[in-house]
Coordinates of C-alpha atoms in Angstrom, one line a residue:
M13 CA 0.0 0.0 0.0
T14 CA 1.3 3.5 -0.8
T15 CA 0.9 6.5 1.3
H16 CA -1.6 8.3 -0.9
E17 CA -4.0 5.4 -0.3
T18 CA -4.5 6.6 3.3
Q19 CA -6.3 9.7 2.1
G20 CA -10.0 9.9 3.0
A21 CA -12.1 11.3 5.8
P22 CA -9.9 10.9 8.9
L23 CA -11.0 10.4 12.4
P24 CA -13.3 13.3 13.5
A25 CA -12.1 15.5 16.3
M26 CA -13.6 14.0 19.4
A27 CA -13.4 14.2 23.2
V28 CA -14.0 11.4 25.7
I29 CA -16.0 11.4 28.9
G30 CA -16.4 8.5 31.2
N31 CA -16.2 7.2 34.8
C32 CA -14.3 3.9 34.6
T33 CA -17.6 2.0 34.0
L34 CA -18.6 3.4 30.6
A35 CA -17.3 6.1 28.3
A36 CA -18.6 8.2 25.3
L37 CA -17.0 9.9 22.4
I38 CA -18.4 13.4 21.5
D39 CA -17.6 15.4 18.4
Q40 CA -17.1 19.2 18.2
R41 CA -20.8 19.7 17.6
A42 CA -21.7 17.8 20.8
S43 CA -22.9 14.7 19.0
I44 CA -22.4 11.5 20.9
L45 CA -21.0 9.2 18.2
W46 CA -20.0 6.3 20.4
A47 CA -20.9 4.9 23.8
C48 CA -21.0 1.3 24.7
W49 CA -23.5 0.0 27.2
P50 CA -23.5 -0.8 30.1
R51 CA -19.7 -0.8 30.2
I52 CA -16.8 0.2 27.9
D53 CA -16.7 -3.2 26.1
G54 CA -20.4 -3.5 25.7
D55 CA -23.0 -3.1 22.9
P56 CA -22.6 0.4 21.3
L57 CA -25.8 2.2 22.3
F58 CA -24.5 5.1 20.2
S59 CA -22.8 3.6 17.2
A60 CA -22.7 6.4 14.6
L61 CA -18.9 6.4 14.6
V62 CA -19.0 3.1 12.7
G63 CA -22.4 3.7 11.1
G64 CA -21.4 4.6 7.6
K65 CA -20.6 7.8 5.7
D66 CA -23.7 9.8 6.9
P67 CA -25.1 8.0 9.9
Q68 CA -28.6 9.0 10.9
R69 CA -28.9 6.5 13.7
G70 CA -26.8 5.5 16.7
V71 CA -26.4 9.1 17.7
L72 CA -27.4 11.7 20.3
R73 CA -27.1 15.2 19.1
V74 CA -28.4 18.8 19.6
D75 CA -29.3 20.7 16.4
M76 CA -29.5 24.5 16.6
D77 CA -30.7 26.8 13.9
G78 CA -28.0 28.7 12.1
V79 CA -24.9 27.4 13.8
V80 CA -21.8 29.3 12.5
S81 CA -19.2 28.3 15.1
T82 CA -18.5 25.8 17.9
S83 CA -15.8 25.6 20.6
Q84 CA -15.1 22.7 22.8
S85 CA -12.9 22.1 25.8
Y86 CA -12.6 20.2 29.1
E87 CA -13.1 21.9 32.4
R88 CA -9.6 22.3 33.7
N89 CA -8.2 19.1 35.2
T90 CA -11.4 17.1 34.9
A91 CA -13.2 14.7 32.5
I92 CA -16.1 17.2 32.2
L93 CA -16.7 18.4 28.6
R94 CA -18.2 21.8 27.6
T95 CA -19.3 22.6 24.0
V96 CA -20.5 26.0 23.0
M97 CA -22.5 26.5 19.8
T98 CA -23.1 29.9 18.4
A99 CA -25.7 30.9 15.7
E100 CA -25.5 33.6 13.1
N101 CA -28.1 35.6 15.0
G102 CA -25.8 35.7 18.1
S103 CA -27.8 33.1 20.1
A104 CA -25.7 30.5 21.8
V105 CA -26.0 27.3 23.9
R106 CA -23.5 25.6 26.2
I107 CA -23.6 21.8 26.5
T108 CA -22.0 20.1 29.4
D109 CA -21.3 16.4 29.2
F110 CA -20.0 14.1 31.9
A111 CA -20.4 10.6 33.5
P112 CA -20.8 10.8 37.3
R113 CA -17.8 9.7 39.4
F114 CA -17.3 10.6 43.0
K115 CA -16.8 9.1 46.4
Q116 CA -19.8 8.2 48.4
Y117 CA -20.4 5.8 51.4
D118 CA -16.7 4.9 51.4
R119 CA -16.7 3.8 47.8
V120 CA -16.7 5.3 44.4
F121 CA -20.1 6.0 42.8
R122 CA -19.7 5.3 39.0
P123 CA -23.0 4.2 37.6
P124 CA -23.6 3.4 33.9
M125 CA -24.9 6.9 33.3
L126 CA -24.3 9.8 31.0
I127 CA -25.5 13.3 31.9
R128 CA -26.0 16.2 29.4
R129 CA -26.9 19.7 30.5
I130 CA -28.0 22.2 27.8
E131 CA -28.0 25.9 28.8
P132 CA -28.9 29.1 26.8
I133 CA -26.1 31.6 27.2
A134 CA -27.0 34.2 24.6
G135 CA -30.0 35.3 22.6
S136 CA -33.0 33.1 22.0
P137 CA -31.7 29.7 20.7
H138 CA -34.0 27.2 19.1
I139 CA -32.9 23.6 19.3
R140 CA -33.9 20.1 18.4
V141 CA -32.7 17.1 20.4
I142 CA -32.1 13.9 18.4
I143 CA -31.9 10.6 20.4
R144 CA -31.5 7.5 18.2
P145 CA -29.9 4.6 20.1
T146 CA -29.1 1.3 18.4
M147 CA -28.9 -2.1 20.0
D148 CA -27.3 -5.5 19.4
Y149 CA -24.4 -4.0 17.4
G150 CA -26.7 -2.0 15.1
R151 CA -29.3 -4.7 14.4
F152 CA -32.1 -2.9 16.1
D153 CA -33.2 0.7 16.6
G154 CA -34.5 1.5 20.1
Q155 CA -38.2 1.9 19.9
A156 CA -39.2 5.1 21.8
I157 CA -41.9 4.5 24.4
P158 CA -42.7 7.9 26.1
G159 CA -43.4 8.2 29.8
S160 CA -44.2 11.2 32.0
N161 CA -40.6 12.5 32.3
H162 CA -38.7 9.9 30.4
I163 CA -38.5 7.9 27.2
R164 CA -37.7 4.2 27.2
Y165 CA -35.8 2.9 24.2
V166 CA -36.7 -0.7 23.8
S167 CA -35.7 -3.5 21.4
E168 CA -35.4 -7.3 21.4
A169 CA -31.8 -6.7 22.7
G170 CA -32.9 -4.7 25.8
A171 CA -33.8 -1.3 27.0
V172 CA -32.3 2.0 28.2
R173 CA -34.0 5.0 29.6
V174 CA -33.6 8.8 29.1
T175 CA -35.0 10.9 31.9
S176 CA -35.3 14.6 31.2
D177 CA -36.9 17.9 32.1
I178 CA -37.4 18.6 28.4
P179 CA -41.0 18.1 27.4
V180 CA -41.2 14.4 26.4
A181 CA -43.4 15.4 23.4
Y182 CA -40.5 17.4 22.0
L183 CA -38.1 14.6 22.5
S184 CA -40.2 11.8 21.1
S185 CA -41.1 13.8 18.0
E186 CA -37.7 15.3 17.6
A187 CA -39.4 18.7 17.4
K188 CA -37.7 22.1 17.5
F189 CA -38.3 24.2 20.6
P190 CA -37.0 27.5 22.2
L191 CA -34.4 26.9 24.8
T192 CA -35.5 29.4 27.6
R193 CA -33.9 27.7 30.6
P194 CA -31.2 25.0 31.4
V195 CA -32.4 21.5 30.7
T196 CA -30.9 18.1 31.4
L197 CA -30.8 14.7 29.8
I198 CA -29.9 11.6 31.9
I199 CA -29.1 8.4 30.0
H200 CA -29.3 5.5 32.5
A201 CA -30.5 2.0 33.2
D202 CA -34.2 1.2 32.4
E203 CA -35.5 1.9 35.9
T204 CA -37.3 4.8 37.6
F205 CA -35.1 7.9 38.3
P206 CA -36.5 8.8 41.7
N207 CA -34.9 12.2 42.3
S208 CA -35.1 15.7 41.0
I209 CA -33.5 15.9 37.6
D210 CA -32.1 19.4 37.9
D211 CA -30.9 19.1 41.5
T212 CA -29.4 15.7 41.0
S213 CA -27.5 16.6 37.9
A214 CA -26.2 19.8 39.6
I215 CA -25.0 17.7 42.7
F216 CA -23.5 15.0 40.5
L217 CA -21.7 17.6 38.4
K218 CA -20.2 19.4 41.4
S219 CA -19.2 16.1 43.0
T220 CA -17.7 14.8 39.8
R221 CA -15.7 18.0 39.3
Q222 CA -14.3 17.8 42.8
Y223 CA -13.4 14.1 42.3
W224 CA -11.2 14.9 39.3
L225 CA -9.7 18.0 40.8
D226 CA -8.7 16.0 43.9
W227 CA -7.3 13.1 41.7
V228 CA -5.2 15.5 39.6
R229 CA -3.9 17.4 42.7
Y230 CA -1.9 14.4 43.8
L231 CA -0.2 13.6 40.5
S232 CA 3.5 14.1 40.4
V233 CA 3.7 16.0 37.1
P234 CA 6.9 17.1 35.3
F235 CA 8.0 20.7 35.2
E236 CA 7.2 21.0 31.5
W237 CA 4.2 20.0 29.5
Q238 CA 2.0 19.6 32.5
E239 CA -1.3 20.2 30.8
A240 CA -0.6 17.5 28.2
V241 CA 0.5 15.1 30.9
I242 CA -2.6 15.7 33.0
R243 CA -5.0 15.2 30.1
A244 CA -3.2 12.0 29.2
A245 CA -3.4 10.7 32.7
I246 CA -7.1 11.4 33.0
T247 CA -7.7 9.7 29.6
L248 CA -5.8 6.6 30.7
K249 CA -7.9 6.5 33.8
L250 CA -11.0 6.6 31.7
C251 CA -9.7 3.5 29.7
S252 CA -9.7 1.4 32.9
S253 CA -12.5 -0.7 34.3
E254 CA -12.6 -0.1 38.0
E255 CA -14.9 -3.0 38.6
T256 CA -12.3 -5.7 37.6
G257 CA -9.1 -3.7 37.2
A258 CA -8.7 -4.3 33.5
I259 CA -7.3 -1.6 31.3
V260 CA -8.5 -1.5 27.7
A261 CA -6.2 -0.6 24.7
A262 CA -8.8 1.9 23.4
L263 CA -12.5 2.7 23.7
T264 CA -13.5 1.8 20.1
T265 CA -13.5 -1.0 17.6
S266 CA -12.7 -1.0 13.9
I267 CA -11.5 2.5 13.2
P268 CA -9.1 1.6 10.4
E269 CA -5.3 2.3 10.6
A270 CA -5.7 3.8 7.1
A271 CA -8.5 4.2 4.6
G272 CA -9.2 0.9 2.8
S273 CA -6.5 -0.9 4.7
G274 CA -8.6 -3.7 6.2
R275 CA -6.7 -3.1 9.4
N276 CA -9.8 -2.8 11.5
W277 CA -9.5 -4.2 15.0
D278 CA -11.5 -4.3 18.3
Y279 CA -9.4 -2.7 21.0
R280 CA -12.0 -2.7 23.8
F281 CA -10.1 -5.4 25.7
C282 CA -7.1 -5.7 28.1
W283 CA -3.8 -6.4 26.4
L284 CA -1.4 -7.3 29.2
R285 CA 1.3 -5.5 27.3
D286 CA -0.6 -2.3 26.8
A287 CA -1.8 -2.4 30.4
Y288 CA 1.8 -2.7 31.6
F289 CA 2.7 0.5 29.7
T290 CA -0.4 2.3 31.2
V291 CA 0.5 1.2 34.7
H292 CA 4.1 2.2 34.2
A293 CA 3.0 5.7 33.1
L294 CA 0.5 6.2 35.9
N295 CA 3.1 4.9 38.4
K296 CA 5.5 7.6 37.3
L297 CA 2.8 10.2 38.2
G298 CA 2.1 8.5 41.6
A299 CA -1.4 7.2 40.6
T300 CA -0.7 3.7 42.0
L301 CA -4.3 2.6 42.6
T302 CA -4.7 1.6 38.9
M303 CA -1.6 -0.7 39.4
E304 CA -3.1 -2.3 42.5
R305 CA -6.4 -2.9 40.7
F306 CA -4.6 -4.3 37.6
L307 CA -2.6 -6.7 39.8
D308 CA -5.9 -8.0 41.2
Y309 CA -7.1 -8.4 37.6
T310 CA -3.9 -10.4 36.6
R311 CA -4.3 -12.6 39.6
A312 CA -7.8 -13.5 38.3
V313 CA -6.3 -14.1 34.9
I314 CA -3.6 -16.4 36.3
A315 CA -6.1 -18.3 38.4
N316 CA -8.1 -19.1 35.2
E317 CA -5.0 -20.4 33.3
M318 CA -3.0 -23.5 33.7
G319 CA 0.8 -23.9 34.0
G320 CA 1.6 -20.2 34.0
R321 CA 0.5 -19.8 30.4
L322 CA -1.0 -16.4 29.5
K323 CA -2.9 -15.1 26.5
P324 CA -1.9 -11.7 25.2
V325 CA -5.4 -10.2 25.6
Y326 CA -8.4 -10.8 27.9
G327 CA -11.8 -9.4 28.2
I328 CA -12.7 -7.0 31.0
V329 CA -14.0 -10.2 32.7
P330 CA -11.1 -12.6 32.1
E331 CA -13.2 -15.5 31.1
Q332 CA -15.0 -13.5 28.4
D333 CA -15.0 -15.1 24.9
L334 CA -13.1 -12.9 22.5
R335 CA -13.6 -15.0 19.4
E336 CA -13.8 -12.5 16.5
W337 CA -16.9 -12.0 14.4
I338 CA -18.3 -9.3 12.0
A339 CA -21.1 -6.9 13.0
D340 CA -22.8 -6.9 9.6
A341 CA -25.4 -4.4 10.6
L342 CA -22.7 -1.7 11.1
P343 CA -21.3 -0.4 7.8
G344 CA -18.0 0.8 9.4
F345 CA -16.2 4.1 9.9
N346 CA -17.1 6.2 6.8
G347 CA -18.4 2.9 5.4
D348 CA -14.9 1.4 5.6
G349 CA -15.6 -2.0 7.2
P350 CA -15.6 -4.6 8.5
V351 CA -16.6 -3.8 12.1
R352 CA -15.0 -6.6 14.1
I353 CA -16.2 -7.6 17.5
G354 CA -13.7 -9.7 19.6
N355 CA -10.1 -10.1 18.7
E356 CA -8.3 -13.1 17.2
A357 CA -5.1 -12.0 19.0
A358 CA -6.5 -13.8 22.1
Q359 CA -5.7 -17.1 20.3
Q360 CA -2.1 -16.0 19.5
I361 CA 1.1 -16.9 21.3
Q362 CA 3.0 -13.7 22.4
H363 CA 5.8 -14.3 24.8
D364 CA 6.2 -10.7 26.0
V365 CA 3.2 -11.1 28.2
F366 CA 5.1 -12.7 31.1
G367 CA 7.5 -9.7 31.4
S368 CA 4.5 -7.3 31.1
V369 CA 2.8 -8.7 34.2
I370 CA 6.0 -9.0 36.2
L371 CA 7.1 -5.5 35.4
A372 CA 3.6 -4.1 36.1
A373 CA 3.7 -5.8 39.5
S374 CA 7.2 -4.9 40.5
Q375 CA 6.5 -1.6 42.0
M376 CA 4.5 -3.4 44.7
F377 CA 7.8 -4.4 46.2
Y378 CA 9.4 -0.9 46.2
D379 CA 6.7 1.7 46.8
S380 CA 6.3 2.4 50.5
R381 CA 3.2 4.5 49.9
L382 CA 1.2 1.4 49.1
P383 CA -1.1 0.1 51.9
K384 CA 0.0 -3.5 51.2
M385 CA 3.4 -4.1 49.6
G386 CA 4.6 -7.1 47.7
D387 CA 5.7 -10.1 49.8
V388 CA 7.2 -13.5 49.4
A389 CA 3.8 -15.0 48.5
L390 CA 3.4 -12.5 45.6
F391 CA 6.9 -13.1 44.5
Q392 CA 6.3 -16.8 44.3
E393 CA 3.2 -16.2 42.2
L394 CA 5.3 -14.2 39.8
E395 CA 8.0 -16.9 39.7
T396 CA 5.5 -19.1 37.9
L397 CA 5.4 -16.6 35.1
G398 CA 9.1 -16.3 35.2
E399 CA 9.5 -20.0 34.5
A400 CA 7.1 -19.6 31.6
A401 CA 9.3 -16.8 30.3
V402 CA 12.4 -18.9 30.5
A403 CA 10.7 -21.7 28.6
S404 CA 9.4 -19.3 26.0
A405 CA 12.3 -16.9 25.4
F406 CA 13.7 -18.7 22.3
Q407 CA 10.4 -20.0 20.9
P408 CA 8.6 -18.4 17.9
D409 CA 5.6 -16.2 18.5
A410 CA 3.4 -13.7 16.8
G411 CA 5.4 -10.8 18.3
V412 CA 4.5 -7.4 19.7
W413 CA 2.8 -6.4 16.4
E414 CA 0.6 -9.6 16.4
Y415 CA 1.4 -10.9 12.9
R416 CA -1.4 -13.1 11.8
G417 CA 0.4 -15.0 9.1
R418 CA 3.8 -15.9 10.5
Q419 CA 5.9 -16.6 13.6
S420 CA 9.5 -15.9 14.5
I421 CA 11.7 -15.7 17.5
H422 CA 11.1 -12.0 18.0
T423 CA 13.7 -9.7 19.6
H424 CA 11.2 -7.8 21.7
S425 CA 9.5 -11.0 23.0
A426 CA 12.9 -12.4 24.0
A427 CA 13.8 -9.0 25.6
M428 CA 10.6 -9.1 27.7
C429 CA 11.4 -12.6 28.8
F430 CA 14.8 -11.3 29.9
A431 CA 13.1 -8.4 31.7
A432 CA 10.9 -10.9 33.5
C433 CA 13.9 -12.8 34.9
D434 CA 16.0 -9.6 35.5
K435 CA 13.1 -8.1 37.5
L436 CA 12.6 -11.3 39.5
A437 CA 16.3 -11.2 40.4
Q438 CA 15.9 -7.6 41.7
I439 CA 12.8 -8.4 43.7
A440 CA 14.5 -11.5 45.2
A441 CA 17.4 -9.3 46.3
K442 CA 14.9 -6.8 47.8
L443 CA 13.4 -9.7 49.8
D444 CA 16.8 -11.0 50.7
L445 CA 16.2 -14.3 48.9
R446 CA 19.8 -14.8 47.8
A447 CA 19.4 -18.2 46.2
R448 CA 16.4 -17.1 44.1
E449 CA 18.3 -14.0 43.2
G450 CA 21.1 -16.0 41.7
Y451 CA 18.7 -18.4 40.0
W452 CA 16.9 -15.6 38.2
R453 CA 20.1 -13.7 37.5
N454 CA 21.6 -16.7 35.7
H455 CA 18.5 -17.1 33.5
A456 CA 18.5 -13.4 32.7
E457 CA 22.1 -13.3 31.6
T458 CA 21.6 -16.4 29.5
I459 CA 18.7 -14.8 27.6
R460 CA 20.5 -11.4 27.4
S461 CA 23.6 -13.0 25.9
A462 CA 21.6 -14.8 23.3
I463 CA 19.7 -11.7 22.3
L464 CA 22.9 -9.7 21.8
E465 CA 24.6 -12.5 19.9
R466 CA 21.6 -13.6 17.7
T467 CA 19.9 -10.3 16.9
W468 CA 22.8 -8.0 16.1
N469 CA 23.1 -7.5 12.3
E470 CA 26.4 -5.9 11.5
K471 CA 25.5 -5.5 7.8
E472 CA 22.3 -3.6 8.5
G473 CA 23.6 -1.8 11.5
L474 CA 20.8 -2.7 13.9
F475 CA 19.4 -5.2 16.3
G476 CA 17.1 -7.1 13.9
S477 CA 13.4 -7.6 14.5
S478 CA 14.0 -11.3 15.1
F479 CA 16.8 -13.8 15.8
D480 CA 19.2 -14.0 12.8
G481 CA 17.0 -11.4 11.1
A482 CA 17.5 -8.1 9.4
G483 CA 14.1 -6.4 9.8
A484 CA 13.8 -2.9 11.1
D485 CA 11.4 -3.0 14.1
A486 CA 10.7 0.1 16.2
S487 CA 10.3 -2.1 19.3
T488 CA 14.0 -2.6 19.4
L489 CA 14.2 1.0 20.5
L490 CA 13.2 -0.4 24.0
L491 CA 16.3 -2.6 24.4
H492 CA 18.0 0.0 26.4
E493 CA 14.9 0.7 28.5
L494 CA 14.5 -3.0 29.3
G495 CA 18.2 -3.3 30.4
V496 CA 19.3 -5.6 27.5
V497 CA 21.9 -3.1 26.3
A498 CA 23.5 0.1 27.5
A499 CA 22.5 3.4 25.9
D500 CA 26.1 4.2 25.1
D501 CA 26.7 0.8 23.4
P502 CA 27.7 1.5 19.8
R503 CA 25.3 -1.2 18.6
F504 CA 22.4 0.5 20.3
I505 CA 23.4 3.9 19.0
R506 CA 23.6 2.5 15.4
T507 CA 20.2 0.8 15.9
V508 CA 18.6 4.1 16.8
E509 CA 20.2 5.9 13.8
T510 CA 19.3 3.1 11.4
L511 CA 15.7 2.8 12.6
Q512 CA 15.3 6.6 12.3
K513 CA 16.6 6.5 8.7
R514 CA 14.6 3.4 7.6
L515 CA 11.3 3.9 9.4
T516 CA 10.8 7.7 9.5
R517 CA 8.1 9.2 7.2
S518 CA 7.8 13.0 7.4
G519 CA 9.2 12.9 10.9
F520 CA 7.1 10.1 12.3
L521 CA 7.9 6.5 12.7
L522 CA 6.4 3.3 11.2
R523 CA 6.3 0.1 13.3
Y524 CA 8.4 -1.7 10.6
D525 CA 9.1 -1.5 6.9
E526 CA 8.4 -5.0 5.8
K527 CA 5.1 -6.4 4.3
D528 CA 2.8 -8.0 6.8
D529 CA -0.5 -9.9 6.3
F530 CA -2.1 -6.8 4.8
G531 CA 0.8 -5.4 2.8
L532 CA 3.1 -2.5 3.7
P533 CA 1.9 -0.2 6.5
S534 CA 1.3 3.4 5.4
T535 CA 0.6 5.2 8.6
S536 CA 3.0 5.9 11.4
F537 CA 2.4 4.4 14.8
N538 CA 2.3 7.1 17.4
I539 CA 3.9 5.2 20.3
C540 CA 6.9 4.3 18.1
T541 CA 7.7 8.0 17.5
F542 CA 7.6 8.5 21.3
W543 CA 10.0 5.6 21.6
L544 CA 12.3 7.3 19.1
A545 CA 12.3 10.5 21.2
E546 CA 13.2 8.6 24.3
A547 CA 15.9 6.7 22.6
L548 CA 17.5 9.8 21.1
H549 CA 17.4 11.4 24.6
A550 CA 19.1 8.3 26.0
I551 CA 22.0 8.5 23.5
G552 CA 22.5 12.2 24.1
R553 CA 20.6 13.8 21.2
V554 CA 18.4 15.8 23.6
D555 CA 17.4 18.7 21.4
E556 CA 16.4 16.4 18.6
A557 CA 14.3 14.3 21.1
R558 CA 12.5 17.4 22.3
E559 CA 11.8 18.6 18.8
I560 CA 10.3 15.2 17.9
F561 CA 8.2 15.1 21.1
E562 CA 6.8 18.6 20.6
G563 CA 6.0 17.7 17.0
L564 CA 3.9 14.8 18.2
L565 CA 2.2 17.0 20.8
A566 CA 1.2 19.4 18.0
R567 CA -0.6 16.5 16.3
R568 CA -3.0 15.9 19.2
N569 CA -6.6 16.9 18.6
H570 CA -8.3 20.0 19.9
V571 CA -8.6 18.6 23.4
G572 CA -5.2 16.9 23.6
L573 CA -6.0 13.3 22.6
L574 CA -4.3 10.9 20.2
S575 CA -5.4 7.8 18.4
E576 CA -3.2 4.9 17.5
D577 CA -2.0 6.0 14.0
M578 CA -1.2 9.0 12.0
D579 CA -0.9 9.8 8.3
P580 CA 2.6 11.2 8.3
I581 CA 2.0 13.4 5.3
T582 CA -1.3 15.1 6.4
G583 CA -1.0 14.6 10.2
D584 CA -4.5 13.2 10.2
L585 CA -5.3 10.8 13.0
W586 CA -6.4 7.2 12.2
G587 CA -7.0 4.0 14.2
N588 CA -8.8 3.3 17.4
F589 CA -9.3 6.1 19.9
P590 CA -8.2 7.3 22.3
Q591 CA -5.2 4.9 22.3
T592 CA -3.7 4.1 25.6
Y593 CA -0.3 3.4 24.0
S594 CA -0.2 7.0 22.6
M595 CA -1.4 8.7 25.8
V596 CA 1.3 6.7 27.7
G597 CA 3.9 8.0 25.3
I598 CA 2.9 11.6 26.2
I599 CA 3.4 10.9 29.9
V600 CA 6.6 8.8 29.9
T601 CA 8.4 11.0 27.3
A602 CA 7.5 14.2 29.0
M603 CA 8.7 12.9 32.4
R604 CA 12.0 11.9 30.7
L605 CA 12.6 15.0 28.6
S606 CA 11.3 17.7 31.0
K607 CA 13.6 20.2 32.6
P608 CA 13.9 19.5 36.4
W609 CA 11.7 21.5 38.8
V610 CA 14.9 23.0 40.3
H611 CA 17.1 24.4 37.6

């Protein structure tokens, strides 16, 4: 595939709201284009994002006469979104969207609920509210059944309720009406809403605002790029399921990596690899509770598996069936299908998973802030995964990029097996388990030596993508970070320089430059460009690293979010959204490149 084939309508500029139970994506005209129900991996109640080129269903929107401009932003340091629409006659409305999340009765209140408040702020606006939910992955439209202050949307697949102080007659007929006072829509479970609509929404808004302000207050942010880091941290939090501790790779399914590419995947699940990177980033900021919950999740995963084996990806509920199927009733993003539900990667073998879990859990043994630190019992649980890493280090797998048509002994997978053993040795030393420290140190050095001997390609000037290979793979930029090779090792420096030359397209990095199951990739992969910036910093090219990092920040959308991929020519965002990998890159790279607080 050539680069020009990526041209087409790119990902619309969207913001995300959520509460760690569910989430919604909202465009710049305040249309809710995507919201799964009743949790972030569920049936899309609002599915317009993958509903074709001009979707008229699966959406919640507010139409206003004569709109000439819109503006959209988050309330500072929160997940509360405000959209202002202004008409040619000067009238204007402000729409506030959020999902309730706050502490109550010694626990966090985070119901499957979306709240939208619509306020007139200038002139005499006339609006129309369109509510058209879909169910069973687009197979059914919710049939509107009006009540006194609510509408039930019902189909064979279930029901949801919208409670509002807007006259139900206006909502059910999608009629235009003058907006003379603030009004509220509450999307919630199909049960009676027993409280005052206006008072409850105001209390929920105030409490949710305070929750996020308090959460952000305790983040350990870098001196520079604080706004970008805070927004990334909040977004990562929204991609976690507090109920089980799972962290999803993104909130969407089947947004293609490039137009017509067929690279449409469902990312609403927990890749152990991605989750590790998310935990790593939040740990750097001091937000350790996500790590603790993720460790609970991985313990549930391990309990369901036999012999220390792990799949690369699991559902929010670990036993969830992730077999892939096509949602034929949904045409796809801009009609660019298929819309895949589930992910075949769950059936793959990817050996980096053992290192991912051990590295994610390792802070439990070092961070004295935690109410319960890691102990010998947890270490022994992790040793089971370490043994699996030793057995797998030199075995072929699908690799970090999940090739569907071939297997190799991938460098990154072996490096993560090394990292598993290396980290176990460090933890054993911390626990004063000298025999176990020596055991794991020996295994780590055996794997490390093999990686350095078998993957270095003198002719190409890089550590290859696989043992005895020559492929350029951006994941080898992590070899220094994982401890396989020193940053000042001439081989690592040459690798960074070679990868930058071979994989860079208009300043942004591809994952690799070889054909895969779908041909040659045409879009850059955002996390890989962050890895390049970190690697350049590590080898002393600090100014260049900062330039690349700031170039990536400039490609974020209007509210500071990134998807998975980018057209390196146009800068258009592609792929599932928001992508945890990409938001992780903002945090980790900013922490590394920032000037110190005292300077």
